[in-house]
Coordinates of C-alpha atoms and ligand atoms in Angstrom, one line a residue:
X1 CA 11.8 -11.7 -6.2
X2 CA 9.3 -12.0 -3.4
X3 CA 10.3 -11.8 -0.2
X4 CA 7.6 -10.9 2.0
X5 CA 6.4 -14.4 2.1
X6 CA 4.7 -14.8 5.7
X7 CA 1.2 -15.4 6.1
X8 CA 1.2 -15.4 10.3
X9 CA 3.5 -14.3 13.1
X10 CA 4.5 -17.3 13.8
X11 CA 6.4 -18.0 10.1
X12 CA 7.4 -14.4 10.1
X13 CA 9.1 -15.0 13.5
X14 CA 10.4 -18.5 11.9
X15 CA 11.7 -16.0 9.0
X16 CA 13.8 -13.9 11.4
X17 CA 15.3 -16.5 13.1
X18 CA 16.3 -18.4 10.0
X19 CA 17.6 -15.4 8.7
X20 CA 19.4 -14.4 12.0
X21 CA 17.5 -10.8 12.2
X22 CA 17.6 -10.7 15.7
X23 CA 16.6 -7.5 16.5
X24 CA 13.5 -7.8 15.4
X25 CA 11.4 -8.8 17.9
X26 CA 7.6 -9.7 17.7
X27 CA 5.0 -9.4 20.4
X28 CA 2.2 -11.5 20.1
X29 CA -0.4 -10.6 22.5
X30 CA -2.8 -8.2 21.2
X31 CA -3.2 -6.7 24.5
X32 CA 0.8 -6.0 25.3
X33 CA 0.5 -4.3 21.8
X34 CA -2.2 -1.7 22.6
X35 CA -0.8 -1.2 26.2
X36 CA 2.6 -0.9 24.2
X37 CA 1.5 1.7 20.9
X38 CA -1.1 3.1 23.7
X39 CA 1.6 4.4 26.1
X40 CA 1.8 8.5 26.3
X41 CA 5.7 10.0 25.9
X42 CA 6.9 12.8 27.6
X43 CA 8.1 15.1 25.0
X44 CA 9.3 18.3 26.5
X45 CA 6.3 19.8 28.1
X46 CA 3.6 17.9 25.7
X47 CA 2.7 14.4 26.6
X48 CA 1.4 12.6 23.7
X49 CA -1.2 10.5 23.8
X50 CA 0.0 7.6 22.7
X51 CA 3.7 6.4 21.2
X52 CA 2.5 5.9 17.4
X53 CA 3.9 8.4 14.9
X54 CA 3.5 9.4 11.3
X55 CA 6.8 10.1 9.9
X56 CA 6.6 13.1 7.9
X57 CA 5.6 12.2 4.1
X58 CA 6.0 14.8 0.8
X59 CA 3.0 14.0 -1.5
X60 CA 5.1 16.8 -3.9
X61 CA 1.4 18.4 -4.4
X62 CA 2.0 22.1 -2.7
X63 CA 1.0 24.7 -5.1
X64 CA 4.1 26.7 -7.2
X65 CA 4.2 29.4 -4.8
X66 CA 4.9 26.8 -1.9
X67 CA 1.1 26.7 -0.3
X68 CA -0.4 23.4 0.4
X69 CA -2.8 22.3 -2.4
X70 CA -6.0 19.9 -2.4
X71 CA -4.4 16.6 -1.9
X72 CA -2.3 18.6 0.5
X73 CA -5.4 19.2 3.3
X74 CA -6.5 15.9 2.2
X75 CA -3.4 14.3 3.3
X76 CA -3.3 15.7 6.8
X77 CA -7.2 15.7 7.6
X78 CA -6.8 11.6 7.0
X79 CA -3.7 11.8 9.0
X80 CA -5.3 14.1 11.8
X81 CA -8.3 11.0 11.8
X82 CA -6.0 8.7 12.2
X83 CA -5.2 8.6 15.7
X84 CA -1.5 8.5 15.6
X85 CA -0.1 11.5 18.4
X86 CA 2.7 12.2 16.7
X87 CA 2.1 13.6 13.2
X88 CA 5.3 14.6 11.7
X89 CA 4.0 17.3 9.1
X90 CA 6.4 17.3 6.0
X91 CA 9.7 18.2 4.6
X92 CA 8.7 22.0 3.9
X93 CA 11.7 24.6 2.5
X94 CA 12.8 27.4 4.4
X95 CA 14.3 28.6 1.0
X96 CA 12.9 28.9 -2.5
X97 CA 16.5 27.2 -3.8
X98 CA 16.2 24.7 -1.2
X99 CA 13.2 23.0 -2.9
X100 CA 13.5 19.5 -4.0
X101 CA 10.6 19.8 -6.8
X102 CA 8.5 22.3 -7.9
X103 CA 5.5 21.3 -5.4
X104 CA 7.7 21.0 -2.8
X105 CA 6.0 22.8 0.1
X106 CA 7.5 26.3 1.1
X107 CA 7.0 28.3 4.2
X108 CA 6.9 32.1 3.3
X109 CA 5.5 35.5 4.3
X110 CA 3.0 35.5 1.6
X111 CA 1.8 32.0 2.4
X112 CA 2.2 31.7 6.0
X113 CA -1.8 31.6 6.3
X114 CA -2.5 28.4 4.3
X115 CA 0.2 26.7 6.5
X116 CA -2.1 27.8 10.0
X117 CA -4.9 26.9 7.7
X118 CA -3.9 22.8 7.6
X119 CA -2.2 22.9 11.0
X120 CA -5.8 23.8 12.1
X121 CA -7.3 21.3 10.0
X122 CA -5.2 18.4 11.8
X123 CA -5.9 19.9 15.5
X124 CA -9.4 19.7 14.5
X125 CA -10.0 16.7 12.7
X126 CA -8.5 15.1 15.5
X127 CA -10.3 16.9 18.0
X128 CA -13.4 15.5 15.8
X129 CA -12.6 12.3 16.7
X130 CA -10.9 11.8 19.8
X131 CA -12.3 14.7 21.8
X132 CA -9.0 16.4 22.6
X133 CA -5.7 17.7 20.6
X134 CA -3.6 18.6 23.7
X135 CA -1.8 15.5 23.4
X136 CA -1.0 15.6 20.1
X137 CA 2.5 16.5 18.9
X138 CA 3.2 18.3 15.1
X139 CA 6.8 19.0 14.5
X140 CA 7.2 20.8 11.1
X141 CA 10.1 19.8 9.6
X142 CA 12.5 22.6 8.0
X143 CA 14.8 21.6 5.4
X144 CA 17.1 23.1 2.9
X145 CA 17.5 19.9 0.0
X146 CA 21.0 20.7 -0.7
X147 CA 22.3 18.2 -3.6
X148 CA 18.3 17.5 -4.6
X149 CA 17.3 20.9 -5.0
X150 CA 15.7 21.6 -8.3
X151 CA 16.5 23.6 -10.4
X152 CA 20.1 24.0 -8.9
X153 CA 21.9 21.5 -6.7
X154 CA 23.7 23.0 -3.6
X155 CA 26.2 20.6 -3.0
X156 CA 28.0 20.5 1.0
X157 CA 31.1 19.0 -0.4
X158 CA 32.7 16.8 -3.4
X159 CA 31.9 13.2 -2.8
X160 CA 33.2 11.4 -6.0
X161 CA 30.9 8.4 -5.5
X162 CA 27.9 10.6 -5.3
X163 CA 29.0 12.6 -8.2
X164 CA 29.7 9.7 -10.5
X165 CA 26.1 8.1 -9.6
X166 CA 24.5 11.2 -10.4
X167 CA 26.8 12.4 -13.3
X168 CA 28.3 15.6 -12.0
X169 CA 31.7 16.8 -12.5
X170 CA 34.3 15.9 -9.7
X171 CA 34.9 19.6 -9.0
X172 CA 31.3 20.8 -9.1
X173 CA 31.4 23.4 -6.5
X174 CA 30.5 23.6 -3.0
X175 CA 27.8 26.2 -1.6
X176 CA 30.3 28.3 0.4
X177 CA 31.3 29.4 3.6
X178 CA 29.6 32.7 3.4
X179 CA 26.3 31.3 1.9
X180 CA 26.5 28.9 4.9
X181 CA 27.0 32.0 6.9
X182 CA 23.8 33.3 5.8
X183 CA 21.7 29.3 6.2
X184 CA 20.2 30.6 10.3
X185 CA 18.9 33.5 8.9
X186 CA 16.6 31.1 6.5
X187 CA 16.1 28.1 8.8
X188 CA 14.7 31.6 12.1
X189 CA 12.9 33.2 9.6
X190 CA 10.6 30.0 8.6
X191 CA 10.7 28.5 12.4
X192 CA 8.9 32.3 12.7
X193 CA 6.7 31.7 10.2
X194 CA 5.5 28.8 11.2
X195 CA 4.8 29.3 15.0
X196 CA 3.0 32.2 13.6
X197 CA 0.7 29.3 11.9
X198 CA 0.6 27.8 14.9
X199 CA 3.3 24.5 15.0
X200 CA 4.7 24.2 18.4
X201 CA 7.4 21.7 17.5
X202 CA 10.4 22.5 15.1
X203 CA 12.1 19.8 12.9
X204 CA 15.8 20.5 11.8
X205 CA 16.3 18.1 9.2
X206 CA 19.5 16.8 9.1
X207 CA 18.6 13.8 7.2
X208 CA 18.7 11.5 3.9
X209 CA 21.6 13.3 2.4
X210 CA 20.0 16.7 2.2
X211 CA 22.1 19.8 2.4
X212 CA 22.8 19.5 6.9
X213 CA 22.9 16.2 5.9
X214 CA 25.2 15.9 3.8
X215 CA 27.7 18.4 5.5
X216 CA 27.7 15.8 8.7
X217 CA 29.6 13.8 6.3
X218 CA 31.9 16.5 4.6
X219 CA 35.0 15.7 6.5
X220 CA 37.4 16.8 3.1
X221 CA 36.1 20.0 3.2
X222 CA 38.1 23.0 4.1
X223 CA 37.4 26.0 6.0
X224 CA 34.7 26.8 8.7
X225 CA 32.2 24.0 7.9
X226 CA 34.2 21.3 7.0
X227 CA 36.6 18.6 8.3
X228 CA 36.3 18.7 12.4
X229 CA 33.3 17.5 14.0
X230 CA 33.0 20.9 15.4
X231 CA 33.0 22.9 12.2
X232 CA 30.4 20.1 10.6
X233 CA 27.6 20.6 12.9
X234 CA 28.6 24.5 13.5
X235 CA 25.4 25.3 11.1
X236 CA 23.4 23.0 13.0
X237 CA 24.6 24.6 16.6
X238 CA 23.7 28.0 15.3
X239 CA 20.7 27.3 14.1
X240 CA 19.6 25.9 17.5
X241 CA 21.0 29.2 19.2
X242 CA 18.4 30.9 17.1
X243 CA 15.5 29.0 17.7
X244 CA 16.1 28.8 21.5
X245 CA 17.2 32.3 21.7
X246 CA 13.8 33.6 19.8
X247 CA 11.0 30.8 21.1
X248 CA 12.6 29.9 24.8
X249 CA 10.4 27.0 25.8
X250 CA 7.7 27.6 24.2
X251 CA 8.6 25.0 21.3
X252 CA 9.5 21.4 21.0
X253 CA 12.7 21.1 19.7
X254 CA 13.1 18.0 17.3
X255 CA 15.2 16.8 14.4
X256 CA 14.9 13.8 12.0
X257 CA 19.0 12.7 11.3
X258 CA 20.1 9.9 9.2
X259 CA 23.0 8.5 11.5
X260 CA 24.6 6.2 8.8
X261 CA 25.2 7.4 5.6
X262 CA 26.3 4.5 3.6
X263 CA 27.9 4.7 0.1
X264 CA 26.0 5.2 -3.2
X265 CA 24.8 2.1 -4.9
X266 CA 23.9 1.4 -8.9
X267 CA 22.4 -1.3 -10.3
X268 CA 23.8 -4.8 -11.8
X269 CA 23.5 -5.0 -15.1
X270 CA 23.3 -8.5 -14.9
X271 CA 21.8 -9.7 -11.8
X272 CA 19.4 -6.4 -11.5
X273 CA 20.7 -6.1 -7.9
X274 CA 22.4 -3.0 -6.0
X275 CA 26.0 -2.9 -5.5
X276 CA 28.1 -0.6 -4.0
X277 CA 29.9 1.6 -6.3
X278 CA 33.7 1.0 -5.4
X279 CA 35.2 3.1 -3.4
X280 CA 38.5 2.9 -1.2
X281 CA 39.7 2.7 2.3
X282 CA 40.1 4.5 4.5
X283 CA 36.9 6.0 3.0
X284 CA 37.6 9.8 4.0
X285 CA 33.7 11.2 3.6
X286 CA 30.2 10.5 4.7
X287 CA 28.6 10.7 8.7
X288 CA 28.1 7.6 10.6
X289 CA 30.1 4.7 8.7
X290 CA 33.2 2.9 8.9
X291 CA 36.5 4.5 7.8
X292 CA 37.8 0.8 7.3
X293 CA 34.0 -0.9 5.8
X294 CA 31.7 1.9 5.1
X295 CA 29.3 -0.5 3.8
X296 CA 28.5 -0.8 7.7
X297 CA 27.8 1.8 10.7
X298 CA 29.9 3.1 13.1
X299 CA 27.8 5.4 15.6
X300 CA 30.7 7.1 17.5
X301 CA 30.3 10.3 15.7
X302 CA 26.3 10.1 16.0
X303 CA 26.3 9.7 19.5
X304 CA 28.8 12.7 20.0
X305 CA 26.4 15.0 17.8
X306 CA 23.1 13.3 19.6
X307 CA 24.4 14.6 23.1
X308 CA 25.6 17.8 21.4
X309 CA 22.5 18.6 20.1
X310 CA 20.7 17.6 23.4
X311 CA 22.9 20.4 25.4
X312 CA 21.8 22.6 22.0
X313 CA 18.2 21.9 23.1
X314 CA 17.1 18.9 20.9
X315 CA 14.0 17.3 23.2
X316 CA 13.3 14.6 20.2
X317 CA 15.0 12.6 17.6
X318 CA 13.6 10.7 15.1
X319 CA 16.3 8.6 13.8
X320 CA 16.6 7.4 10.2
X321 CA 19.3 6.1 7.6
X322 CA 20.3 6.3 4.0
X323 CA 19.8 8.3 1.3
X324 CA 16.5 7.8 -0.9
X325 CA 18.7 8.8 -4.1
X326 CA 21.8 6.6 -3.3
X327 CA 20.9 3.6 -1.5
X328 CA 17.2 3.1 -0.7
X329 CA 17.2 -0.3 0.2
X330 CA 18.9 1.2 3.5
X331 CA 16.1 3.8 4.1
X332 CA 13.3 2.2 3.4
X333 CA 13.5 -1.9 2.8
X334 CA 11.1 -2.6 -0.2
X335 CA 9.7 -5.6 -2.0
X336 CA 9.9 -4.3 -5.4
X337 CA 12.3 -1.1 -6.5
X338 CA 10.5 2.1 -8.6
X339 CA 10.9 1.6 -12.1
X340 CA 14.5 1.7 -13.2
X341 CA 15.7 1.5 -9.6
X342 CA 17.9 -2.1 -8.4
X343 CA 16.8 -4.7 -6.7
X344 CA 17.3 -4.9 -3.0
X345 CA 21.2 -6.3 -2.6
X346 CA 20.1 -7.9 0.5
X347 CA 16.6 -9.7 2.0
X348 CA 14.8 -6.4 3.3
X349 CA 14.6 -7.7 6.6
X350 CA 18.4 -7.6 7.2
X351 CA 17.5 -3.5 6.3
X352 CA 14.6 -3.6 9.1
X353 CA 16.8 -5.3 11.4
X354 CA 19.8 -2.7 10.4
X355 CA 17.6 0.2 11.3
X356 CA 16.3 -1.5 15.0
X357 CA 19.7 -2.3 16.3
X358 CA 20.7 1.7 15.0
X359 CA 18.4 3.3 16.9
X360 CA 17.7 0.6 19.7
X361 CA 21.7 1.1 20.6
X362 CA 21.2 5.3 19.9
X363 CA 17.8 5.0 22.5
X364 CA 19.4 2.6 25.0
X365 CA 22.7 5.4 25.2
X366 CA 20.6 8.5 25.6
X367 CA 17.6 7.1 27.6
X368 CA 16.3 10.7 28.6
X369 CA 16.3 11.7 25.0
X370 CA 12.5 10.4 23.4
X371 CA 13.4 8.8 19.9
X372 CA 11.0 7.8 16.9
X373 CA 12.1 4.9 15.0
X374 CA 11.6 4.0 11.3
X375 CA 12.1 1.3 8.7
X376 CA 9.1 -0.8 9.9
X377 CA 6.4 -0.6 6.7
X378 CA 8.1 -3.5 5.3
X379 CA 7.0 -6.0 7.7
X380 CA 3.5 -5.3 6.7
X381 CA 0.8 -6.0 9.1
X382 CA 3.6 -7.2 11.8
X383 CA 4.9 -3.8 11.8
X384 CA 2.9 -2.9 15.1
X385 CA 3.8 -6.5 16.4
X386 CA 7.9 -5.1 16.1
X387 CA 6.8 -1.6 17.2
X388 CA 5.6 -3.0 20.5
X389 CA 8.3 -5.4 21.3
X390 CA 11.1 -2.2 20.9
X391 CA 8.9 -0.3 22.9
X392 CA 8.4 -2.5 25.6
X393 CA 12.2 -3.5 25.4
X394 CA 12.8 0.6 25.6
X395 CA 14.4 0.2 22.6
X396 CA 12.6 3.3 21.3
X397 CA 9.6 5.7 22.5
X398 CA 7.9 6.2 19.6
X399 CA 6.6 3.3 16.7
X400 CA 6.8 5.3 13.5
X401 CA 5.1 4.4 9.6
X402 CA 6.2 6.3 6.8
X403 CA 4.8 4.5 3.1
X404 CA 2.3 2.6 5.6
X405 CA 0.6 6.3 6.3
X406 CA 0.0 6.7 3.0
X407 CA -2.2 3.5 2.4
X408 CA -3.4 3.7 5.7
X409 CA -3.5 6.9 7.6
X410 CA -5.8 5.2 10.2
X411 CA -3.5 2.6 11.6
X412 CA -3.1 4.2 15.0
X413 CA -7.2 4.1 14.9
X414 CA -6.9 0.3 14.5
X415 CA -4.3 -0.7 17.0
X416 CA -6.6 1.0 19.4
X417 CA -9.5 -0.8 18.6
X418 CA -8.8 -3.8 17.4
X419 CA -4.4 -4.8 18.3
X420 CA -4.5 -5.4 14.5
X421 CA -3.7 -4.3 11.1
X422 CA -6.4 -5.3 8.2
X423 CA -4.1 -6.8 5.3
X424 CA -6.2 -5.5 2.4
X425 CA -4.9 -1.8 3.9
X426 CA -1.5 -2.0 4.6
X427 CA 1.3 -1.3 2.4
X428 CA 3.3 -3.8 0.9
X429 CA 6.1 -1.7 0.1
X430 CA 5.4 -1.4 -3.6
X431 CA 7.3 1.8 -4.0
X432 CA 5.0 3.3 -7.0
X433 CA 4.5 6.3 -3.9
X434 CA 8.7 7.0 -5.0
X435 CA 8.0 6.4 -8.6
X436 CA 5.7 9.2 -8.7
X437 CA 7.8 11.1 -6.3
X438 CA 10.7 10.9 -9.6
X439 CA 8.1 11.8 -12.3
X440 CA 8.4 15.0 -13.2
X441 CA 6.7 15.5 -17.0
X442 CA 3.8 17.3 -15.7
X443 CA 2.5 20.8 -16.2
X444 CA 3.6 22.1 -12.8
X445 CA 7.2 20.1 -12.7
X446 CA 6.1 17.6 -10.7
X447 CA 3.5 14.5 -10.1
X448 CA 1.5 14.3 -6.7
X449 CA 2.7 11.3 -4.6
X450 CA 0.6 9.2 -2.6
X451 CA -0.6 5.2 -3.0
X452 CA -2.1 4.3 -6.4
X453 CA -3.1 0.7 -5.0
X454 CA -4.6 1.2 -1.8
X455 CA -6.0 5.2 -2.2
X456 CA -7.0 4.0 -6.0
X457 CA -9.9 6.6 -6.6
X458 CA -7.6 9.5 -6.4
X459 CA -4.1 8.4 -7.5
X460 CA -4.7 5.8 -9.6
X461 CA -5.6 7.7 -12.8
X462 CA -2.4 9.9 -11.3
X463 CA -0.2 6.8 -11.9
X464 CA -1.9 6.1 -15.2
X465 CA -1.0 9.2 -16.4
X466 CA 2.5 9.1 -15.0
X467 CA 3.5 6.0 -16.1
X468 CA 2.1 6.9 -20.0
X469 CA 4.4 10.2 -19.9
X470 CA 7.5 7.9 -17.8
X471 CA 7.1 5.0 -21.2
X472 CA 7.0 7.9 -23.9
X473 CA 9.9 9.2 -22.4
X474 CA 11.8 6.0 -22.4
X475 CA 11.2 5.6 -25.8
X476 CA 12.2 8.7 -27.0
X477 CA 15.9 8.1 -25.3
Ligands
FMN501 C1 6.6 9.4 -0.8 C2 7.6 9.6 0.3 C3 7.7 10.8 0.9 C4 8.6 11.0 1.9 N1 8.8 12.3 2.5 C5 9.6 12.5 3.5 C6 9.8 13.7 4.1 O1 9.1 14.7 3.8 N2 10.7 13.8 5.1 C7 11.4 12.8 5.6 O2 12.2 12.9 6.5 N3 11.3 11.6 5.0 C8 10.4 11.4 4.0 N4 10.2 10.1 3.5 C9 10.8 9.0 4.2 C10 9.8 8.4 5.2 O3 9.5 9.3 6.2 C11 10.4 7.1 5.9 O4 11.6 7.4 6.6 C12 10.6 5.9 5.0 O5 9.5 5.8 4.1 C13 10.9 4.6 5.7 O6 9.8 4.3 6.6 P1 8.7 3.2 6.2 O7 9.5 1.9 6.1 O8 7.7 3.2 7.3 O9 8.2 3.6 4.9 C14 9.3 9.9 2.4 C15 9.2 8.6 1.9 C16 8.3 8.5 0.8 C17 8.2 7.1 0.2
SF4_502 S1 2.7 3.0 -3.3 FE1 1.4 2.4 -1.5 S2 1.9 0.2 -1.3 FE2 3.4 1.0 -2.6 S3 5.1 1.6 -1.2 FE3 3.9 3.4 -1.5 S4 2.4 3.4 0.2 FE4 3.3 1.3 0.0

């Protein structure tokens, strides 16, 4: 079903009221818009040059040893082109076994010069075009994929629901205290590795149901890293230590956090739709929802961990939602699902709206703390027109496109020149870029990921070729 049905602001903004979305607001004036997306932020000691980010985007192309590959550099030269100051470089493991696919990138010793070589080639690409790179913020984001890990999932706890949608036994068993124990070592060792390339921002990624994810949420765990708030962010709090105790202030220190986990959702057989697999209250796991509805939010455990992180050091937060495996329509509100995935359960704009009244109410309780929001590519074209309304409303510092980057790494170029999107560029939420992501019937383990209809000349013969192996497979089952 389409949903995306507005041709102009003005029946998009007739579209939010009918629907009642109203946290999303929509400035108008071209002008308010480029003052808005033009405004520096204060990040630490780095003031970027504008508030428009690039959220940090796997294309699943690194090489098998964990090196960036062709489509790699090609990626971030478009992005370090594009004009956005905030370039949020990619999920990259700290850990061999905490790779979510084979192409995943991963930050070691013997590869730790490829990684300076494509944080140069953003700093001067940009440089290229704008003159200047001092205002131009690149957090690296760390991360340890926990339940998706490949080959081997490393699980933080036993969440039934999440077992049952991805077929695991109940009592599949937890990564351990003492392997927890040993997680800082892993998370210093690639923070070292990659200032040595050069990234002056850190990302802890505590997000989208990945392993520091996940253990936000384990409160049925026992021991030292389960159960009290306190023993659930006690990784995070000593990885921090770490990374203040070896860089000082010499980085940024950021982190990307889902702050609402929700509950896994399967598809209808009938009506094609997600629902929510049942589950029972008090619902006893998972970070950020309801004990009594966990179907919605409750921040009062976010907000504890957002000012404990902030006395940790945390100097930026980009705030996100959901789990890509369990309930996408929460993370990133699409038009059409990937193959074999459900159709949204609700109009995506109640899921844009969702994510600006999270993080406006997470921005508007820790003014001081610079936040990046997300969740805007479905509205398109109107994205900026959002972006600048929550930033002029200080609902957030930074305007942030994930799937948008990919079919159009120049935005930020655009809203400078011209306050406007072009519509034959922008994505329209598609989702063939998580398809691919899913594809794994390829001689490395793993198909590239980018956007087959609006970067055609290189991954549409990739999605060809995808989609032939995806079909034969079907068949076959
Ligand atoms: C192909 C693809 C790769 C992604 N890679 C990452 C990643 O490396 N790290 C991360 O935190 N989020 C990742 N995301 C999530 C996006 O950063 C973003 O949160 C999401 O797409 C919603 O924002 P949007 O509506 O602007 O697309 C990825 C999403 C897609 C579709
Ligand atoms: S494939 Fe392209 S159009 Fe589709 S969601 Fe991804 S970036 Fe957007």
């Amino acid at each position: 079903m389409k949903n995306f049905t507005y041709r102009t602001l003005t029946e998009l903004r007739r579209g939010v009221e009918k629907l009642g979305a109203r946290h999303v607001r929509l400035e108008s004036d071209v002008v308010k818009v480029q003052e808005a997306l033009g405004r520096p932020v204060q990040v630490g000691t780095v003031r970027t040059g504008n508030s428009m980010a690039i959220h940090p985007m796997e294309g699943c192309d690194g090489r098998l040893d964990g090196a960036p590959d062709e489509l790699t550099y090609r990626r971030y030269e478009r992005f370090g082109r594009g004009g956005a100051k905030l370039i949020w470089f990619e999920a990259t493991a700290v850990v061999q076994e905490g790779r979510a696919n084979t192409r995943q990138l991963w930050i070691t010793r013997e590869n730790v010069g490829d990684f300076a070589r494509i944080h140069d080639l953003i700093l001067r690409t940009h440089r290229e075009e704008y003159g200047r790179d001092d205002d131009v913020l690149i957090p690296i984001q760390l991360t340890h994929s926990g339940r998706y890990s490949v080959p081997k999932r490393i699980i933080a706890y036993n969440n039934p629901l999440i077992a049952r949608k991805f077929n695991m036994p109940d009592d599949y068993p937890a990564i351990t205290d003492d392997e927890l124990d040993r997680l800082p070592d892993a998370f210093l060792e690639g923070a070292k590795l990659a200032y040595a390339a050069g990234f002056r921002a850190l990302d802890l990624k505590v997000t989208h149901g990945y392993l520091l994810s996940e253990l936000l949420g384990a409160k049925t765990r026992p021991g030292r890293y389960g159960g009290s708030l306190e023993n659930r962010t006690r990784v995070i709090k000593e990885i921090f230590d770490r990374w203040k105790a070896e860089f000082g202030s010499r980085v940024t220190y950021c982190s990307r956090m889902s702050v609402f986990d929700g509950v896994p959702y399967v598809t209808d057989p009938e009506t094609k739709r997600g629902v929510p697999l049942p589950f029972g209250t008090p619902y006893p796991h998972g970070y950020g929802v309801s004990p009594e509805n966990p179907l919605e939010d409750d921040l009062s455990e976010p907000k504890q961990v957002i000012a404990m992180m902030k006395e940790w050091g945390l100097q930026l937060l980009n705030v996100s939602l959901g789990c890509p495996y369990y309930n996408p329509h929460i993370g990133r509100p699409f038009e059409k699902p990937d193959e074999g995935n459900y159709e949204p359960p609700e109009h995506p704009l109640f899921g844009v709206d969702r994510h600006f009244r999270i993080a406006g109410e997470l921005q508007n309780t820790f003014p001081d703390l610079p936040m990046v929001g997300t969740g805007y590519s479905w509205l398109q074209r109107f994205s900026i027109n959002a972006g600048a309304a929550n930033i002029a409303d200080g609902n957030i510092r930074f305007f942030g496109l994930g799937r948008n980057v990919l079919s159009y790494p120049d935005y930020a170029r655009d809203v400078m020149r011209h306050g406007e999107l072009e519509e034959l560029r922008v994505c329209k939420t598609l989702t063939y870029c998580t398809f691919l992501m899913r594809q794994k019937d390829h001689p490395l383990g793993q198909f590239p990921s980018g956007c087959p209809p609006f970067d055609k000349l290189v991954y549409g013969p990739i999605m060809k070729e995808a989609r032939e192996t995806y079909r034969k497979a079907s068949k076959k089952e």
